[in-house]
PDB file of C-alpha atoms in Angstrom:
ATOM      1  CA  MET A 119     189.748 -92.685 -74.237  1.00  0.00           C
ATOM      2  CA  MET A 120     191.317 -96.374 -73.819  1.00  0.00           C
ATOM      3  CA  SER A 121     189.684 -99.086 -71.784  1.00  0.00           C
ATOM      4  CA  ARG A 122     191.233-100.599 -68.731  1.00  0.00           C
ATOM      5  CA  ARG A 123     191.487-103.848 -70.178  1.00  0.00           C
ATOM      6  CA  SER A 124     193.447-102.294 -73.458  1.00  0.00           C
ATOM      7  CA  ARG A 125     195.627-100.184 -71.265  1.00  0.00           C
ATOM      8  CA  ASN A 126     196.833-102.907 -69.279  1.00  0.00           C
ATOM      9  CA  ARG A 127     197.296-105.725 -71.882  1.00  0.00           C
ATOM     10  CA  THR A 128     200.239-107.539 -70.874  1.00  0.00           C
ATOM     11  CA  LYS A 129     201.913-109.486 -73.933  1.00  0.00           C
ATOM     12  CA  GLU A 130     204.438-111.077 -71.668  1.00  0.00           C
ATOM     13  CA  LEU A 131     204.918-114.862 -70.890  1.00  0.00           C
ATOM     14  CA  TYR A 132     205.900-115.626 -67.575  1.00  0.00           C
ATOM     15  CA  TYR A 133     206.779-119.089 -65.349  1.00  0.00           C
ATOM     16  CA  VAL A 134     204.991-118.688 -62.316  1.00  0.00           C
ATOM     17  CA  GLU A 135     205.415-120.675 -58.750  1.00  0.00           C
ATOM     18  CA  LEU A 136     202.899-120.206 -56.227  1.00  0.00           C
ATOM     19  CA  LYS A 137     203.905-122.023 -53.076  1.00  0.00           C
ATOM     20  CA  VAL A 138     201.863-123.045 -49.833  1.00  0.00           C
ATOM     21  CA  ARG A 139     203.075-121.202 -46.980  1.00  0.00           C
ATOM     22  CA  GLY A 140     205.069-124.037 -44.723  1.00  0.00           C
ATOM     23  CA  GLU A 141     205.184-126.374 -47.510  1.00  0.00           C
ATOM     24  CA  ILE A 142     201.785-127.923 -46.477  1.00  0.00           C
ATOM     25  CA  PRO A 143     200.836-130.772 -48.745  1.00  0.00           C
ATOM     26  CA  LEU A 144     197.148-129.164 -49.322  1.00  0.00           C
ATOM     27  CA  PHE A 145     196.483-130.670 -52.551  1.00  0.00           C
ATOM     28  CA  ILE A 146     196.894-134.142 -52.411  1.00  0.00           C
ATOM     29  CA  ARG A 147     193.250-133.934 -50.869  1.00  0.00           C
ATOM     30  CA  LYS A 148     191.245-134.133 -54.097  1.00  0.00           C
ATOM     31  CA  SER A 149     188.531-131.991 -52.261  1.00  0.00           C
ATOM     32  CA  VAL A 150     191.150-129.223 -52.427  1.00  0.00           C
ATOM     33  CA  SER A 151     192.882-129.667 -55.757  1.00  0.00           C
ATOM     34  CA  GLN A 152     189.166-129.506 -57.235  1.00  0.00           C
ATOM     35  CA  LYS A 153     188.752-125.748 -55.445  1.00  0.00           C
ATOM     36  CA  ILE A 154     192.271-124.751 -57.067  1.00  0.00           C
ATOM     37  CA  THR A 155     191.294-126.035 -60.468  1.00  0.00           C
ATOM     38  CA  GLU A 156     187.718-124.455 -59.952  1.00  0.00           C
ATOM     39  CA  GLY A 157     189.585-120.971 -59.436  1.00  0.00           C
ATOM     40  CA  LEU A 158     192.268-121.344 -62.143  1.00  0.00           C
ATOM     41  CA  LYS A 159     189.342-121.832 -64.485  1.00  0.00           C
ATOM     42  CA  TRP A 160     187.476-118.790 -63.173  1.00  0.00           C
ATOM     43  CA  CYS A 161     190.501-116.882 -63.479  1.00  0.00           C
ATOM     44  CA  CYS A 162     190.682-118.057 -67.328  1.00  0.00           C
ATOM     45  CA  GLU A 163     187.220-117.145 -67.649  1.00  0.00           C
ATOM     46  CA  LYS A 164     186.774-113.688 -66.063  1.00  0.00           C
ATOM     47  CA  ARG A 165     190.289-112.594 -65.475  1.00  0.00           C
ATOM     48  CA  GLY A 166     191.877-113.231 -68.986  1.00  0.00           C
ATOM     49  CA  LEU A 167     194.313-115.696 -67.510  1.00  0.00           C
ATOM     50  CA  ARG A 168     195.940-117.848 -70.345  1.00  0.00           C
ATOM     51  CA  ILE A 169     197.716-121.126 -69.247  1.00  0.00           C
ATOM     52  CA  TYR A 170     200.168-122.826 -71.466  1.00  0.00           C
ATOM     53  CA  ASP A 171     201.588-125.396 -69.226  1.00  0.00           C
ATOM     54  CA  TYR A 172     200.929-126.032 -65.340  1.00  0.00           C
ATOM     55  CA  SER A 173     201.474-128.773 -62.686  1.00  0.00           C
ATOM     56  CA  ILE A 174     199.719-128.902 -59.318  1.00  0.00           C
ATOM     57  CA  LEU A 175     202.054-130.355 -57.033  1.00  0.00           C
ATOM     58  CA  PRO A 176     201.496-131.281 -53.272  1.00  0.00           C
ATOM     59  CA  ASP A 177     202.683-127.925 -51.951  1.00  0.00           C
ATOM     60  CA  ARG A 178     202.380-126.018 -54.841  1.00  0.00           C
ATOM     61  CA  ILE A 179     201.463-124.777 -58.453  1.00  0.00           C
ATOM     62  CA  ILE A 180     203.609-124.168 -60.960  1.00  0.00           C
ATOM     63  CA  PHE A 181     202.796-122.756 -64.562  1.00  0.00           C
ATOM     64  CA  VAL A 182     203.732-120.760 -67.669  1.00  0.00           C
ATOM     65  CA  ALA A 183     201.080-118.082 -68.346  1.00  0.00           C
ATOM     66  CA  GLU A 184     200.184-114.623 -69.621  1.00  0.00           C
ATOM     67  CA  THR A 185     197.067-112.784 -69.736  1.00  0.00           C
ATOM     68  CA  ALA A 186     194.486-111.523 -72.129  1.00  0.00           C
ATOM     69  CA  TRP A 187     194.089-108.257 -70.407  1.00  0.00           C
ATOM     70  CA  GLY A 188     195.098-106.482 -67.501  1.00  0.00           C
ATOM     71  CA  SER A 189     198.437-107.379 -65.312  1.00  0.00           C
ATOM     72  CA  LEU A 190     199.231-110.904 -64.321  1.00  0.00           C
ATOM     73  CA  GLN A 191     199.986-109.959 -60.918  1.00  0.00           C
ATOM     74  CA  GLU A 192     196.517-108.688 -60.367  1.00  0.00           C
ATOM     75  CA  VAL A 193     195.223-112.051 -61.452  1.00  0.00           C
ATOM     76  CA  LEU A 194     197.565-113.987 -59.191  1.00  0.00           C
ATOM     77  CA  ASN A 195     196.257-111.694 -55.887  1.00  0.00           C
ATOM     78  CA  SER A 196     192.757-112.343 -56.979  1.00  0.00           C
ATOM     79  CA  PHE A 197     193.500-116.047 -57.279  1.00  0.00           C
ATOM     80  CA  GLN A 198     195.271-116.547 -54.149  1.00  0.00           C
ATOM     81  CA  GLY A 199     193.035-114.633 -52.112  1.00  0.00           C
ATOM     82  CA  PHE A 200     189.940-116.505 -53.667  1.00  0.00           C
ATOM     83  CA  SER A 201     191.692-120.062 -53.044  1.00  0.00           C
ATOM     84  CA  SER A 202     193.055-119.570 -50.000  1.00  0.00           C
ATOM     85  CA  LYS A 203     189.574-118.661 -48.249  1.00  0.00           C
ATOM     86  CA  ALA A 204     187.725-121.601 -50.421  1.00  0.00           C
ATOM     87  CA  VAL A 205     190.766-123.983 -49.211  1.00  0.00           C
ATOM     88  CA  LYS A 206     190.107-123.294 -45.561  1.00  0.00           C
ATOM     89  CA  LYS A 207     186.458-123.700 -46.244  1.00  0.00           C
ATOM     90  CA  THR A 208     186.852-126.865 -47.777  1.00  0.00           C
ATOM     91  CA  LEU A 209     188.963-128.257 -45.120  1.00  0.00           C
ATOM     92  CA  GLN A 210     186.825-126.715 -42.197  1.00  0.00           C
ATOM     93  CA  SER A 211     183.964-128.403 -43.887  1.00  0.00           C
ATOM     94  CA  GLU A 212     185.910-131.711 -43.402  1.00  0.00           C
ATOM     95  CA  ARG A 213     187.205-131.116 -40.202  1.00  0.00           C
ATOM     96  CA  GLN A 214     186.150-134.898 -38.852  1.00  0.00           C
ATOM     97  CA  SER A 215     189.151-135.754 -40.717  1.00  0.00           C
ATOM     98  CA  SER A 216     191.967-135.749 -39.052  1.00  0.00           C
ATOM     99  CA  GLN A 217     194.338-134.949 -41.939  1.00  0.00           C
ATOM    100  CA  ALA A 218     191.953-131.917 -42.728  1.00  0.00           C
ATOM    101  CA  ASP A 219     192.265-131.115 -39.259  1.00  0.00           C
ATOM    102  CA  TRP A 220     196.078-131.144 -39.026  1.00  0.00           C
ATOM    103  CA  MET A 221     196.181-129.012 -42.043  1.00  0.00           C
ATOM    104  CA  LEU A 222     193.975-126.260 -40.675  1.00  0.00           C
ATOM    105  CA  GLN A 223     196.405-126.317 -37.537  1.00  0.00           C
ATOM    106  CA  LEU A 224     199.410-125.652 -39.939  1.00  0.00           C
ATOM    107  CA  ILE A 225     197.719-123.081 -41.736  1.00  0.00           C
ATOM    108  CA  ASP A 226     196.833-121.104 -38.687  1.00  0.00           C
ATOM    109  CA  LYS A 227     200.714-121.735 -37.309  1.00  0.00           C
ATOM    110  CA  ASN A 228     202.197-120.815 -40.765  1.00  0.00           C
ATOM    111  CA  GLY A 229     199.842-118.607 -42.683  1.00  0.00           C
ATOM    112  CA  SER A 230     200.602-114.793 -43.015  1.00  0.00           C
ATOM    113  CA  LEU A 231     197.888-112.359 -42.247  1.00  0.00           C
ATOM    114  CA  ASP A 232     196.254-111.010 -45.315  1.00  0.00           C
ATOM    115  CA  GLN A 233     194.744-107.163 -45.306  1.00  0.00           C
ATOM    116  CA  THR A 234     191.600-108.780 -43.293  1.00  0.00           C
ATOM    117  CA  GLY A 235     193.682-110.362 -40.699  1.00  0.00           C
ATOM    118  CA  GLU A 236     192.771-113.475 -42.112  1.00  0.00           C
ATOM    119  CA  ARG A 237     195.648-116.510 -42.575  1.00  0.00           C
ATOM    120  CA  ASN A 238     196.655-116.672 -46.095  1.00  0.00           C
ATOM    121  CA  ILE A 239     197.858-120.163 -47.294  1.00  0.00           C
ATOM    122  CA  TRP A 240     200.147-118.621 -49.949  1.00  0.00           C
ATOM    123  CA  GLU A 241     203.930-117.533 -49.731  1.00  0.00           C
ATOM    124  CA  LEU A 242     203.775-113.720 -49.797  1.00  0.00           C
ATOM    125  CA  ASN A 243     205.881-113.271 -53.038  1.00  0.00           C
ATOM    126  CA  PRO A 244     205.299-115.798 -56.035  1.00  0.00           C
ATOM    127  CA  VAL A 245     207.948-116.583 -58.458  1.00  0.00           C
ATOM    128  CA  MET A 246     207.730-114.476 -61.541  1.00  0.00           C
ATOM    129  CA  ASP A 247     210.010-115.137 -64.151  1.00  0.00           C
ATOM    130  CA  LYS A 248     209.476-113.596 -67.696  1.00  0.00           C
ATOM    131  CA  LEU A 249     210.250-115.854 -70.429  1.00  0.00           C
ATOM    132  CA  ILE A 250     211.480-113.369 -73.439  1.00  0.00           C
ATOM    133  CA  LYS A 251     212.676-116.525 -75.791  1.00  0.00           C
ATOM    134  CA  GLN A 252     210.993-119.677 -77.094  1.00  0.00           C
ATOM    135  CA  GLU A 253     213.757-122.051 -75.404  1.00  0.00           C
ATOM    136  CA  GLN A 254     213.062-120.400 -72.125  1.00  0.00           C
ATOM    137  CA  HIS A 255     209.288-121.646 -72.712  1.00  0.00           C
ATOM    138  CA  ASP A 256     210.324-124.663 -73.960  1.00  0.00           C
ATOM    139  CA  LYS A 257     212.356-125.318 -71.058  1.00  0.00           C
ATOM    140  CA  HIS A 258     210.111-124.308 -68.384  1.00  0.00           C
ATOM    141  CA  ALA A 259     207.251-126.495 -69.944  1.00  0.00           C
ATOM    142  CA  GLU A 260     209.515-129.232 -69.818  1.00  0.00           C
ATOM    143  CA  MET A 261     210.504-128.743 -66.282  1.00  0.00           C
ATOM    144  CA  ILE A 262     206.938-128.488 -65.251  1.00  0.00           C
ATOM    145  CA  SER A 263     205.844-131.538 -67.254  1.00  0.00           C
ATOM    146  CA  ASN A 264     208.606-133.944 -65.634  1.00  0.00           C
ATOM    147  CA  ARG A 265     208.319-132.381 -61.987  1.00  0.00           C
ATOM    148  CA  MET A 266     206.476-135.414 -60.801  1.00  0.00           C
ATOM    149  CA  VAL A 267     208.429-137.934 -62.528  1.00  0.00           C
ATOM    150  CA  ARG A 268     211.960-136.482 -61.195  1.00  0.00           C
ATOM    151  CA  GLN A 269     210.235-136.755 -57.809  1.00  0.00           C
ATOM    152  CA  GLY A 270     209.125-140.497 -58.230  1.00  0.00           C
ATOM    153  CA  TRP A 271     205.420-139.787 -58.122  1.00  0.00           C
ATOM    154  CA  VAL A 272     204.848-141.063 -61.697  1.00  0.00           C
ATOM    155  CA  HIS A 273     206.898-142.831 -64.267  1.00  0.00           C
ATOM    156  CA  LYS A 274     205.511-140.866 -67.176  1.00  0.00           C
ATOM    157  CA  PRO A 275     204.431-136.924 -67.246  1.00  0.00           C
ATOM    158  CA  GLU A 276     200.813-138.124 -69.174  1.00  0.00           C
ATOM    159  CA  HIS A 277     200.486-140.227 -65.741  1.00  0.00           C
ATOM    160  CA  TYR A 278     200.069-137.254 -63.332  1.00  0.00           C
ATOM    161  CA  ILE A 279     196.372-135.929 -63.464  1.00  0.00           C
ATOM    162  CA  LEU A 280     197.223-132.633 -62.264  1.00  0.00           C
ATOM    163  CA  CYS A 281     199.540-131.495 -65.065  1.00  0.00           C
ATOM    164  CA  SER A 282     198.775-130.272 -68.505  1.00  0.00           C
ATOM    165  CA  SER A 283     200.633-133.236 -69.821  1.00  0.00           C
ATOM    166  CA  SER A 284     197.962-135.510 -68.785  1.00  0.00           C
ATOM    167  CA  PRO A 285     195.133-136.088 -71.659  1.00  0.00           C
ATOM    168  CA  ARG A 286     192.717-135.894 -68.539  1.00  0.00           C
ATOM    169  CA  HIS A 287     194.028-133.064 -66.857  1.00  0.00           C
ATOM    170  CA  PRO A 288     190.988-131.026 -64.733  1.00  0.00           C
ATOM    171  CA  LEU A 289     191.948-127.946 -67.086  1.00  0.00           C
ATOM    172  CA  ASP A 290     191.216-129.524 -70.215  1.00  0.00           C
ATOM    173  CA  GLY A 291     189.651-126.682 -72.508  1.00  0.00           C
ATOM    174  CA  TRP A 292     191.104-123.971 -70.533  1.00  0.00           C
ATOM    175  CA  ILE A 293     195.000-124.390 -71.664  1.00  0.00           C
ATOM    176  CA  VAL A 294     196.549-122.472 -74.684  1.00  0.00           C
ATOM    177  CA  GLU A 295     197.766-124.867 -76.974  1.00  0.00           C
ATOM    178  CA  GLY A 296     199.240-124.926 -80.299  1.00  0.00           C
ATOM    179  CA  ILE A 297     199.903-121.123 -80.703  1.00  0.00           C
ATOM    180  CA  ASP A 298     203.324-119.351 -80.664  1.00  0.00           C
ATOM    181  CA  PRO A 299     202.911-116.879 -77.542  1.00  0.00           C
ATOM    182  CA  TRP A 300     205.249-114.205 -79.154  1.00  0.00           C
ATOM    183  CA  SER A 301     203.349-113.670 -82.240  1.00  0.00           C
TER     184      SER A 301
END
């Protein structure tokens, strides 16, 4: 009998964009962006997420990824559930900050209800574009690296620390580098 992992294995590379509902700039808070990176590391280790390029922007996460086993959608659902709860808990523990309180109010106003009746910080349907050719991967990797440059936050991609282009990015050691994803 085939194991669940081998049966659901996907050898498909995707560009993914997870947007915060209401475009709330949650990830400008260091404590929140740390929770997000912890969640991504957990998904890499425990759920088989393989990230090739990424950038954590103020109100969204963009990345190119595949899974070592299971479906990417299952991994994203797991990440979104975990991270939504973790972000809200982090902001609640920092409620003395007017910024954290303001963000929680916006989440309560804009967040969608999940199956348990909790407010979820994420848009319901993430962008998932299948990448079929190396050129598509290269185009998306360049776009991910240069997003904050185009927005005027930094002068060079390597200066934005929450991006795989930075030598000091927080997912160091978890990014798949130097292999052809289609081999």
